[in-house]
PDB file of C-alpha atoms and ligand atoms in Angstrom:
ATOM      1  CA  MET A 205      43.954 -50.149  -9.788  1.00  0.00           C
ATOM      2  CA  THR A 206      43.792 -46.417  -7.913  1.00  0.00           C
ATOM      3  CA  THR A 207      44.086 -47.611  -4.541  1.00  0.00           C
ATOM      4  CA  HIS A 208      42.770 -45.644  -1.067  1.00  0.00           C
ATOM      5  CA  PRO A 209      44.358 -46.762   1.678  1.00  0.00           C
ATOM      6  CA  ASN A 210      43.687 -43.867   4.388  1.00  0.00           C
ATOM      7  CA  LYS A 211      40.103 -43.461   3.630  1.00  0.00           C
ATOM      8  CA  VAL A 212      37.039 -44.448   5.198  1.00  0.00           C
ATOM      9  CA  ALA A 213      33.780 -45.499   3.697  1.00  0.00           C
ATOM     10  CA  LEU A 214      30.202 -46.071   5.190  1.00  0.00           C
ATOM     11  CA  ILE A 215      27.763 -47.865   3.501  1.00  0.00           C
ATOM     12  CA  THR A 216      24.011 -48.143   4.985  1.00  0.00           C
ATOM     13  CA  GLY A 217      22.050 -51.207   4.611  1.00  0.00           C
ATOM     14  CA  ALA A 218      25.334 -53.365   3.672  1.00  0.00           C
ATOM     15  CA  ASN A 219      24.799 -56.469   5.463  1.00  0.00           C
ATOM     16  CA  ARG A 220      23.878 -58.033   2.088  1.00  0.00           C
ATOM     17  CA  GLY A 221      22.822 -57.490  -1.356  1.00  0.00           C
ATOM     18  CA  ILE A 222      23.791 -54.468  -3.072  1.00  0.00           C
ATOM     19  CA  GLY A 223      25.399 -52.822  -0.015  1.00  0.00           C
ATOM     20  CA  LEU A 224      27.499 -55.634   1.066  1.00  0.00           C
ATOM     21  CA  GLU A 225      29.181 -56.183  -2.792  1.00  0.00           C
ATOM     22  CA  THR A 226      29.883 -52.558  -2.517  1.00  0.00           C
ATOM     23  CA  GLY A 227      32.044 -52.943   0.835  1.00  0.00           C
ATOM     24  CA  ARG A 228      33.721 -55.607  -0.847  1.00  0.00           C
ATOM     25  CA  GLN A 229      34.612 -53.541  -3.867  1.00  0.00           C
ATOM     26  CA  LEU A 230      35.565 -50.628  -1.839  1.00  0.00           C
ATOM     27  CA  ALA A 231      37.582 -53.087   0.617  1.00  0.00           C
ATOM     28  CA  LYS A 232      39.400 -54.224  -2.368  1.00  0.00           C
ATOM     29  CA  LEU A 233      40.648 -50.698  -3.462  1.00  0.00           C
ATOM     30  CA  GLY A 234      41.881 -50.371   0.333  1.00  0.00           C
ATOM     31  CA  PHE A 235      39.216 -48.579   1.917  1.00  0.00           C
ATOM     32  CA  THR A 236      38.428 -48.846   5.441  1.00  0.00           C
ATOM     33  CA  VAL A 237      34.749 -49.926   5.176  1.00  0.00           C
ATOM     34  CA  LEU A 238      31.915 -49.597   7.930  1.00  0.00           C
ATOM     35  CA  LEU A 239      29.027 -51.802   6.885  1.00  0.00           C
ATOM     36  CA  GLY A 240      26.342 -49.620   8.254  1.00  0.00           C
ATOM     37  CA  VAL A 241      23.693 -52.460   9.922  1.00  0.00           C
ATOM     38  CA  ARG A 242      20.288 -52.450  11.744  1.00  0.00           C
ATOM     39  CA  ASP A 243      21.450 -55.973  13.336  1.00  0.00           C
ATOM     40  CA  LEU A 244      24.802 -56.062  14.441  1.00  0.00           C
ATOM     41  CA  ALA A 245      24.913 -59.839  14.570  1.00  0.00           C
ATOM     42  CA  LYS A 246      24.264 -59.776  10.855  1.00  0.00           C
ATOM     43  CA  GLY A 247      26.840 -57.053  10.548  1.00  0.00           C
ATOM     44  CA  GLU A 248      29.579 -59.016  12.207  1.00  0.00           C
ATOM     45  CA  ALA A 249      28.688 -62.363  10.099  1.00  0.00           C
ATOM     46  CA  ALA A 250      28.914 -60.090   6.694  1.00  0.00           C
ATOM     47  CA  VAL A 251      32.423 -58.795   7.796  1.00  0.00           C
ATOM     48  CA  ARG A 252      33.768 -62.213   8.079  1.00  0.00           C
ATOM     49  CA  GLY A 253      32.828 -62.520   4.359  1.00  0.00           C
ATOM     50  CA  LEU A 254      34.940 -59.958   3.566  1.00  0.00           C
ATOM     51  CA  ASP A 255      38.578 -59.444   2.887  1.00  0.00           C
ATOM     52  CA  GLY A 256      40.367 -56.211   3.861  1.00  0.00           C
ATOM     53  CA  HIS A 257      39.783 -53.526   6.716  1.00  0.00           C
ATOM     54  CA  VAL A 258      35.929 -53.913   7.116  1.00  0.00           C
ATOM     55  CA  GLU A 259      33.952 -53.384  10.402  1.00  0.00           C
ATOM     56  CA  ALA A 260      30.241 -53.440  10.952  1.00  0.00           C
ATOM     57  CA  ILE A 261      28.674 -50.277  12.815  1.00  0.00           C
ATOM     58  CA  ALA A 262      24.933 -50.007  14.004  1.00  0.00           C
ATOM     59  CA  LEU A 263      22.529 -47.781  11.838  1.00  0.00           C
ATOM     60  CA  ASP A 264      19.423 -48.132  11.596  1.00  0.00           C
ATOM     61  CA  VAL A 265      18.393 -45.434   9.325  1.00  0.00           C
ATOM     62  CA  ALA A 266      14.988 -45.467  10.416  1.00  0.00           C
ATOM     63  CA  ALA A 267      15.754 -44.735  13.639  1.00  0.00           C
ATOM     64  CA  PRO A 268      15.615 -40.989  14.504  1.00  0.00           C
ATOM     65  CA  GLU A 269      19.186 -40.650  16.552  1.00  0.00           C
ATOM     66  CA  ALA A 270      21.038 -43.310  15.230  1.00  0.00           C
ATOM     67  CA  ALA A 271      22.860 -41.287  12.201  1.00  0.00           C
ATOM     68  CA  MET A 272      23.935 -38.871  15.020  1.00  0.00           C
ATOM     69  CA  GLN A 273      25.023 -41.422  17.168  1.00  0.00           C
ATOM     70  CA  ALA A 274      26.929 -43.313  14.202  1.00  0.00           C
ATOM     71  CA  ALA A 275      28.741 -39.987  12.907  1.00  0.00           C
ATOM     72  CA  ALA A 276      30.145 -39.415  16.755  1.00  0.00           C
ATOM     73  CA  GLU A 277      31.272 -42.624  16.459  1.00  0.00           C
ATOM     74  CA  VAL A 278      33.112 -42.468  13.329  1.00  0.00           C
ATOM     75  CA  GLU A 279      34.593 -39.321  14.242  1.00  0.00           C
ATOM     76  CA  ARG A 280      35.610 -40.720  17.733  1.00  0.00           C
ATOM     77  CA  ARG A 281      37.439 -43.941  16.415  1.00  0.00           C
ATOM     78  CA  PHE A 282      38.462 -42.582  12.563  1.00  0.00           C
ATOM     79  CA  GLY A 283      38.388 -38.819  12.773  1.00  0.00           C
ATOM     80  CA  ARG A 284      37.299 -38.768   9.085  1.00  0.00           C
ATOM     81  CA  LEU A 285      34.817 -40.028   6.699  1.00  0.00           C
ATOM     82  CA  ASP A 286      35.461 -39.906   2.823  1.00  0.00           C
ATOM     83  CA  VAL A 287      32.718 -41.603   1.253  1.00  0.00           C
ATOM     84  CA  LEU A 288      28.702 -41.900   2.454  1.00  0.00           C
ATOM     85  CA  ILE A 289      26.932 -44.622   0.412  1.00  0.00           C
ATOM     86  CA  ASN A 290      23.273 -44.267   1.478  1.00  0.00           C
ATOM     87  CA  ASN A 291      22.049 -47.579   0.194  1.00  0.00           C
ATOM     88  CA  ALA A 292      19.661 -49.113   2.739  1.00  0.00           C
ATOM     89  CA  ALA A 293      15.884 -49.277   1.188  1.00  0.00           C
ATOM     90  CA  ILE A 294      12.542 -51.148   1.961  1.00  0.00           C
ATOM     91  CA  HIS A 295       9.380 -51.574   0.229  1.00  0.00           C
ATOM     92  CA  TYR A 296       9.528 -52.367  -3.391  1.00  0.00           C
ATOM     93  CA  ASP A 297       5.779 -52.309  -3.425  1.00  0.00           C
ATOM     94  CA  SER A 298       5.604 -53.224  -7.351  1.00  0.00           C
ATOM     95  CA  GLY A 299       1.806 -54.989  -7.014  1.00  0.00           C
ATOM     96  CA  ALA A 300       0.562 -52.015  -5.384  1.00  0.00           C
ATOM     97  CA  ARG A 301      -1.549 -48.938  -6.553  1.00  0.00           C
ATOM     98  CA  ALA A 302      -1.274 -45.349  -5.564  1.00  0.00           C
ATOM     99  CA  LEU A 303      -5.300 -45.118  -5.857  1.00  0.00           C
ATOM    100  CA  ARG A 304      -5.628 -48.117  -3.098  1.00  0.00           C
ATOM    101  CA  PRO A 305      -2.900 -46.516  -0.594  1.00  0.00           C
ATOM    102  CA  ASP A 306      -1.064 -48.766   2.128  1.00  0.00           C
ATOM    103  CA  TRP A 307      -0.355 -45.986   4.529  1.00  0.00           C
ATOM    104  CA  THR A 308       1.791 -48.127   6.390  1.00  0.00           C
ATOM    105  CA  VAL A 309       3.844 -49.086   3.552  1.00  0.00           C
ATOM    106  CA  ILE A 310       3.955 -45.660   2.098  1.00  0.00           C
ATOM    107  CA  ARG A 311       4.974 -44.025   5.291  1.00  0.00           C
ATOM    108  CA  GLU A 312       7.473 -46.669   5.995  1.00  0.00           C
ATOM    109  CA  ALA A 313       9.031 -46.344   3.026  1.00  0.00           C
ATOM    110  CA  PHE A 314       9.608 -42.444   3.085  1.00  0.00           C
ATOM    111  CA  GLU A 315      10.896 -43.115   6.422  1.00  0.00           C
ATOM    112  CA  THR A 316      13.772 -45.605   5.288  1.00  0.00           C
ATOM    113  CA  ASN A 317      14.273 -44.363   1.777  1.00  0.00           C
ATOM    114  CA  VAL A 318      13.940 -40.384   1.954  1.00  0.00           C
ATOM    115  CA  PHE A 319      14.099 -39.548   5.857  1.00  0.00           C
ATOM    116  CA  GLY A 320      16.887 -42.128   6.738  1.00  0.00           C
ATOM    117  CA  VAL A 321      19.101 -40.675   3.609  1.00  0.00           C
ATOM    118  CA  TRP A 322      18.149 -37.184   4.698  1.00  0.00           C
ATOM    119  CA  ARG A 323      19.065 -37.964   8.576  1.00  0.00           C
ATOM    120  CA  THR A 324      22.026 -39.789   7.397  1.00  0.00           C
ATOM    121  CA  ALA A 325      23.750 -37.214   4.846  1.00  0.00           C
ATOM    122  CA  SER A 326      23.022 -34.260   7.351  1.00  0.00           C
ATOM    123  CA  ALA A 327      24.618 -36.334  10.333  1.00  0.00           C
ATOM    124  CA  PHE A 328      27.882 -37.266   8.201  1.00  0.00           C
ATOM    125  CA  ALA A 329      27.923 -34.256   6.192  1.00  0.00           C
ATOM    126  CA  PRO A 330      30.701 -32.009   8.467  1.00  0.00           C
ATOM    127  CA  LEU A 331      33.022 -35.108   8.023  1.00  0.00           C
ATOM    128  CA  LEU A 332      32.524 -35.340   4.299  1.00  0.00           C
ATOM    129  CA  VAL A 333      33.230 -31.731   4.220  1.00  0.00           C
ATOM    130  CA  ALA A 334      36.324 -31.566   6.642  1.00  0.00           C
ATOM    131  CA  GLY A 335      38.158 -33.972   4.408  1.00  0.00           C
ATOM    132  CA  GLY A 336      37.995 -31.533   1.529  1.00  0.00           C
ATOM    133  CA  HIS A 337      37.139 -34.530  -1.054  1.00  0.00           C
ATOM    134  CA  GLY A 338      34.141 -36.145   0.169  1.00  0.00           C
ATOM    135  CA  ARG A 339      31.289 -38.544  -1.907  1.00  0.00           C
ATOM    136  CA  LEU A 340      27.984 -38.931  -1.022  1.00  0.00           C
ATOM    137  CA  VAL A 341      26.327 -41.524  -3.134  1.00  0.00           C
ATOM    138  CA  ASN A 342      22.324 -42.019  -3.018  1.00  0.00           C
ATOM    139  CA  VAL A 343      21.570 -45.232  -4.496  1.00  0.00           C
ATOM    140  CA  SER A 344      18.216 -44.722  -6.503  1.00  0.00           C
ATOM    141  CA  SER A 345      16.253 -46.355  -9.014  1.00  0.00           C
ATOM    142  CA  GLU A 346      15.503 -45.570 -12.719  1.00  0.00           C
ATOM    143  CA  GLY A 347      11.628 -46.271 -11.067  1.00  0.00           C
ATOM    144  CA  GLY A 348      11.946 -42.899  -9.079  1.00  0.00           C
ATOM    145  CA  SER A 349      12.865 -41.390 -12.732  1.00  0.00           C
ATOM    146  CA  LEU A 350      10.139 -38.533 -13.621  1.00  0.00           C
ATOM    147  CA  ALA A 351      10.706 -38.942 -17.381  1.00  0.00           C
ATOM    148  CA  SER A 352       9.594 -42.619 -17.272  1.00  0.00           C
ATOM    149  CA  MET A 353       7.233 -42.953 -14.177  1.00  0.00           C
ATOM    150  CA  GLY A 354       3.975 -44.552 -14.801  1.00  0.00           C
ATOM    151  CA  ALA A 355       1.697 -46.808 -12.985  1.00  0.00           C
ATOM    152  CA  GLY A 356       3.134 -49.063 -10.242  1.00  0.00           C
ATOM    153  CA  ALA A 357       5.195 -49.432  -7.144  1.00  0.00           C
ATOM    154  CA  PRO A 358       3.709 -46.251  -5.829  1.00  0.00           C
ATOM    155  CA  ALA A 359       5.633 -46.362  -2.661  1.00  0.00           C
ATOM    156  CA  TYR A 360       8.928 -47.234  -3.730  1.00  0.00           C
ATOM    157  CA  SER A 361       8.960 -44.949  -6.871  1.00  0.00           C
ATOM    158  CA  THR A 362       7.459 -41.952  -5.414  1.00  0.00           C
ATOM    159  CA  SER A 363      10.199 -42.171  -2.302  1.00  0.00           C
ATOM    160  CA  LYS A 364      13.079 -42.428  -5.007  1.00  0.00           C
ATOM    161  CA  ALA A 365      11.819 -39.596  -6.831  1.00  0.00           C
ATOM    162  CA  THR A 366      11.968 -37.589  -3.535  1.00  0.00           C
ATOM    163  CA  LEU A 367      15.394 -39.065  -2.927  1.00  0.00           C
ATOM    164  CA  ASN A 368      16.526 -37.736  -6.295  1.00  0.00           C
ATOM    165  CA  ALA A 369      15.215 -34.274  -5.511  1.00  0.00           C
ATOM    166  CA  LEU A 370      16.879 -34.403  -2.108  1.00  0.00           C
ATOM    167  CA  THR A 371      20.336 -35.183  -4.199  1.00  0.00           C
ATOM    168  CA  CYS A 372      19.807 -32.145  -6.211  1.00  0.00           C
ATOM    169  CA  VAL A 373      19.445 -30.002  -2.783  1.00  0.00           C
ATOM    170  CA  LEU A 374      22.223 -31.691  -1.150  1.00  0.00           C
ATOM    171  CA  ALA A 375      24.772 -31.238  -4.217  1.00  0.00           C
ATOM    172  CA  GLY A 376      23.486 -27.667  -4.529  1.00  0.00           C
ATOM    173  CA  GLU A 377      24.190 -27.193  -0.748  1.00  0.00           C
ATOM    174  CA  LEU A 378      27.375 -28.618  -1.118  1.00  0.00           C
ATOM    175  CA  ARG A 379      28.710 -27.079  -3.922  1.00  0.00           C
ATOM    176  CA  GLY A 380      32.098 -25.761  -3.648  1.00  0.00           C
ATOM    177  CA  SER A 381      32.799 -27.998  -0.404  1.00  0.00           C
ATOM    178  CA  GLY A 382      34.954 -30.510  -2.528  1.00  0.00           C
ATOM    179  CA  VAL A 383      31.944 -33.009  -1.921  1.00  0.00           C
ATOM    180  CA  LEU A 384      30.507 -34.622  -4.902  1.00  0.00           C
ATOM    181  CA  VAL A 385      26.954 -35.589  -4.612  1.00  0.00           C
ATOM    182  CA  ASN A 386      25.341 -37.861  -6.901  1.00  0.00           C
ATOM    183  CA  ALA A 387      22.361 -40.357  -7.165  1.00  0.00           C
ATOM    184  CA  ILE A 388      23.104 -44.048  -8.786  1.00  0.00           C
ATOM    185  CA  CYS A 389      21.216 -46.357  -9.981  1.00  0.00           C
ATOM    186  CA  PRO A 390      22.067 -49.843  -9.974  1.00  0.00           C
ATOM    187  CA  GLY A 391      20.011 -51.479 -12.590  1.00  0.00           C
ATOM    188  CA  TRP A 392      17.915 -54.512 -11.942  1.00  0.00           C
ATOM    189  CA  VAL A 393      20.025 -56.530  -9.774  1.00  0.00           C
ATOM    190  CA  ALA A 394      19.689 -60.075  -8.525  1.00  0.00           C
ATOM    191  CA  THR A 395      18.819 -59.518  -4.716  1.00  0.00           C
ATOM    192  CA  ASP A 396      16.347 -60.221  -2.165  1.00  0.00           C
ATOM    193  CA  MET A 397      14.599 -56.901  -3.484  1.00  0.00           C
ATOM    194  CA  GLY A 398      15.443 -57.378  -6.907  1.00  0.00           C
ATOM    195  CA  GLY A 399      14.522 -61.418  -7.169  1.00  0.00           C
ATOM    196  CA  ALA A 400      15.677 -63.714  -9.565  1.00  0.00           C
ATOM    197  CA  GLY A 401      16.803 -62.478 -13.296  1.00  0.00           C
ATOM    198  CA  GLY A 402      18.353 -59.414 -12.500  1.00  0.00           C
ATOM    199  CA  ARG A 403      22.156 -58.678 -13.187  1.00  0.00           C
ATOM    200  CA  PRO A 404      25.092 -60.166 -10.977  1.00  0.00           C
ATOM    201  CA  VAL A 405      25.054 -57.935  -7.786  1.00  0.00           C
ATOM    202  CA  ALA A 406      29.077 -57.120  -8.780  1.00  0.00           C
ATOM    203  CA  GLN A 407      27.690 -55.161 -11.749  1.00  0.00           C
ATOM    204  CA  GLY A 408      25.059 -53.013  -9.725  1.00  0.00           C
ATOM    205  CA  ALA A 409      28.007 -52.380  -7.228  1.00  0.00           C
ATOM    206  CA  ALA A 410      30.097 -51.337  -9.686  1.00  0.00           C
ATOM    207  CA  GLY A 411      28.421 -48.060 -10.641  1.00  0.00           C
ATOM    208  CA  ILE A 412      28.030 -47.188  -6.895  1.00  0.00           C
ATOM    209  CA  VAL A 413      31.509 -47.739  -6.343  1.00  0.00           C
ATOM    210  CA  TRP A 414      32.199 -45.645  -9.744  1.00  0.00           C
ATOM    211  CA  ALA A 415      30.616 -42.639  -7.885  1.00  0.00           C
ATOM    212  CA  ALA A 416      32.189 -42.979  -4.347  1.00  0.00           C
ATOM    213  CA  THR A 417      35.545 -42.905  -6.367  1.00  0.00           C
ATOM    214  CA  LEU A 418      35.130 -40.016  -8.789  1.00  0.00           C
ATOM    215  CA  PRO A 419      38.154 -37.610  -9.050  1.00  0.00           C
ATOM    216  CA  ASP A 420      37.886 -34.158  -7.630  1.00  0.00           C
ATOM    217  CA  ASP A 421      36.666 -32.862 -11.139  1.00  0.00           C
ATOM    218  CA  GLY A 422      33.832 -35.496 -11.385  1.00  0.00           C
ATOM    219  CA  PRO A 423      30.379 -34.782 -11.689  1.00  0.00           C
ATOM    220  CA  THR A 424      27.874 -33.476  -9.071  1.00  0.00           C
ATOM    221  CA  GLY A 425      24.305 -33.225  -8.965  1.00  0.00           C
ATOM    222  CA  GLY A 426      23.758 -35.966 -11.365  1.00  0.00           C
ATOM    223  CA  PHE A 427      22.034 -39.410 -11.870  1.00  0.00           C
ATOM    224  CA  PHE A 428      23.973 -42.096 -13.333  1.00  0.00           C
ATOM    225  CA  ARG A 429      23.694 -45.809 -14.183  1.00  0.00           C
ATOM    226  CA  ASP A 430      27.121 -47.428 -14.902  1.00  0.00           C
ATOM    227  CA  GLY A 431      28.351 -44.286 -15.087  1.00  0.00           C
ATOM    228  CA  LYS A 432      26.225 -42.999 -18.009  1.00  0.00           C
ATOM    229  CA  ARG A 433      23.601 -40.195 -16.853  1.00  0.00           C
ATOM    230  CA  LEU A 434      19.900 -41.006 -16.977  1.00  0.00           C
ATOM    231  CA  PRO A 435      17.404 -38.882 -16.923  1.00  0.00           C
ATOM    232  CA  TRP A 436      15.693 -37.245 -13.807  1.00  0.00           C
TER     233      TRP A 436
HETATM  234  N1  LIG B 572      17.856 -54.799  -6.680  1.00  0.00           N
HETATM  235  C1  LIG B 572      17.644 -54.355  -7.426  1.00  0.00           C
HETATM  236  O1  LIG B 572      17.057 -54.496  -8.650  1.00  0.00           O
HETATM  237  C2  LIG B 572      17.471 -52.495  -7.321  1.00  0.00           C
HETATM  238  C3  LIG B 572      17.114 -51.768  -8.491  1.00  0.00           C
HETATM  239  C4  LIG B 572      17.229 -50.405  -8.507  1.00  0.00           C
HETATM  240  C5  LIG B 572      17.638 -50.035  -7.239  1.00  0.00           C
HETATM  241  N2  LIG B 572      17.757 -50.875  -6.100  1.00  0.00           N
HETATM  242  C6  LIG B 572      18.246 -50.330  -4.592  1.00  0.00           C
HETATM  243  O2  LIG B 572      19.591 -50.575  -4.547  1.00  0.00           O
HETATM  244  C7  LIG B 572      19.676 -50.499  -2.897  1.00  0.00           C
HETATM  245  C8  LIG B 572      20.221 -51.766  -2.372  1.00  0.00           C
HETATM  246  O3  LIG B 572      18.964 -52.938  -3.090  1.00  0.00           O
HETATM  247  P1  LIG B 572      19.246 -54.258  -2.779  1.00  0.00           P
HETATM  248  O4  LIG B 572      18.539 -54.993  -3.682  1.00  0.00           O
HETATM  249  O5  LIG B 572      20.614 -55.090  -2.345  1.00  0.00           O
HETATM  250  O6  LIG B 572      18.017 -54.471  -1.337  1.00  0.00           O
HETATM  251  P2  LIG B 572      17.762 -55.650  -0.167  1.00  0.00           P
HETATM  252  O7  LIG B 572      18.488 -57.132  -0.943  1.00  0.00           O
HETATM  253  O8  LIG B 572      16.710 -55.949  -0.128  1.00  0.00           O
HETATM  254  O9  LIG B 572      18.751 -55.209   1.010  1.00  0.00           O
HETATM  255  C9  LIG B 572      18.443 -53.800   1.491  1.00  0.00           C
HETATM  256  C10 LIG B 572      19.767 -53.720   2.829  1.00  0.00           C
HETATM  257  O10 LIG B 572      18.854 -52.803   3.298  1.00  0.00           O
HETATM  258  C11 LIG B 572      18.815 -52.852   5.093  1.00  0.00           C
HETATM  259  N3  LIG B 572      18.049 -52.107   5.458  1.00  0.00           N
HETATM  260  C12 LIG B 572      16.540 -52.062   5.332  1.00  0.00           C
HETATM  261  N4  LIG B 572      16.206 -51.094   6.120  1.00  0.00           N
HETATM  262  C13 LIG B 572      17.277 -50.601   6.752  1.00  0.00           C
HETATM  263  C14 LIG B 572      17.186 -49.595   8.132  1.00  0.00           C
HETATM  264  N5  LIG B 572      16.076 -49.078   8.415  1.00  0.00           N
HETATM  265  N6  LIG B 572      18.533 -48.955   8.603  1.00  0.00           N
HETATM  266  C15 LIG B 572      19.347 -49.895   7.853  1.00  0.00           C
HETATM  267  N7  LIG B 572      19.278 -51.111   6.622  1.00  0.00           N
HETATM  268  C16 LIG B 572      18.063 -51.088   6.434  1.00  0.00           C
HETATM  269  C17 LIG B 572      18.573 -54.275   4.860  1.00  0.00           C
HETATM  270  O11 LIG B 572      18.963 -54.801   6.225  1.00  0.00           O
HETATM  271  P3  LIG B 572      18.450 -56.169   6.788  1.00  0.00           P
HETATM  272  O12 LIG B 572      18.868 -57.384   6.506  1.00  0.00           O
HETATM  273  O13 LIG B 572      18.484 -55.714   8.429  1.00  0.00           O
HETATM  274  O14 LIG B 572      16.873 -55.846   6.610  1.00  0.00           O
HETATM  275  C18 LIG B 572      19.470 -54.801   3.695  1.00  0.00           C
HETATM  276  O15 LIG B 572      20.956 -54.841   4.126  1.00  0.00           O
HETATM  277  C19 LIG B 572      18.679 -49.784  -2.673  1.00  0.00           C
HETATM  278  O16 LIG B 572      18.619 -48.604  -2.491  1.00  0.00           O
HETATM  279  C20 LIG B 572      17.501 -50.186  -3.701  1.00  0.00           C
HETATM  280  O17 LIG B 572      16.334 -49.334  -3.662  1.00  0.00           O
HETATM  281  C21 LIG B 572      17.711 -51.861  -6.180  1.00  0.00           C
END
């Protein structure tokens, strides 16, 4: 097992679900893990359930200034960030229809699932670049794949499709910097969002950890589940 004793990883939306399990797995690999949370009390409770060097950090990705503040705090306290996992997302609106738009839900979905990722990536990019081997992982969904998109979940699926586009743009801008940028679908996972019947959270998180620990000659600008390419 490769260990990463001096590396720092930040995961957004990490007090429960796939984000929390990703933190557990990265801590086992030796990372210092920062659980990005919008409620620090929930974050501290999550930290108590994990082994290793794990801390909670305030980061509501929908709040305009929060990512810049968190980046400044990480730089001041740790002086580096090696892995950023944009995991926080909301509004799997599976029963909704695009032709009966709920603009509140649609706007909120884009604020968190797209603009939240965008703000967080841009705030932390300087630290990822400075380390020379950064890994930026956007947790997406096959629901955002244009290749298979159809009716249903309009806010969620269009926000994840936009996230996939953003992944390609970020990968392009960071090409040659040593930072690898990929979108990962965790599969259908039994969480609050996924509901009962999905696969165990450990399996969903494993593909994210794979992208977070890619070697320097690993892929960038791709869309993967379980380490295998998905169509955009
Ligand atoms: N579960 C699935 O089947 C599935 C399938 C495909 C893709 N995914 C993707 O996997 C990722 C994780 O999903 P999940 O199933 O673990 O979801 P989840 O159980 O609903 O957990 C979502 C997490 O995001 C946090 N969050 C929401 N809004 C936030 C904000 N503005 N700022 C910071 N954190 C915020 C939540 O925090 P609070 O506790 O404060 O609400 C929670 O920790 C998402 O990107 C999702 O789209 C999931």
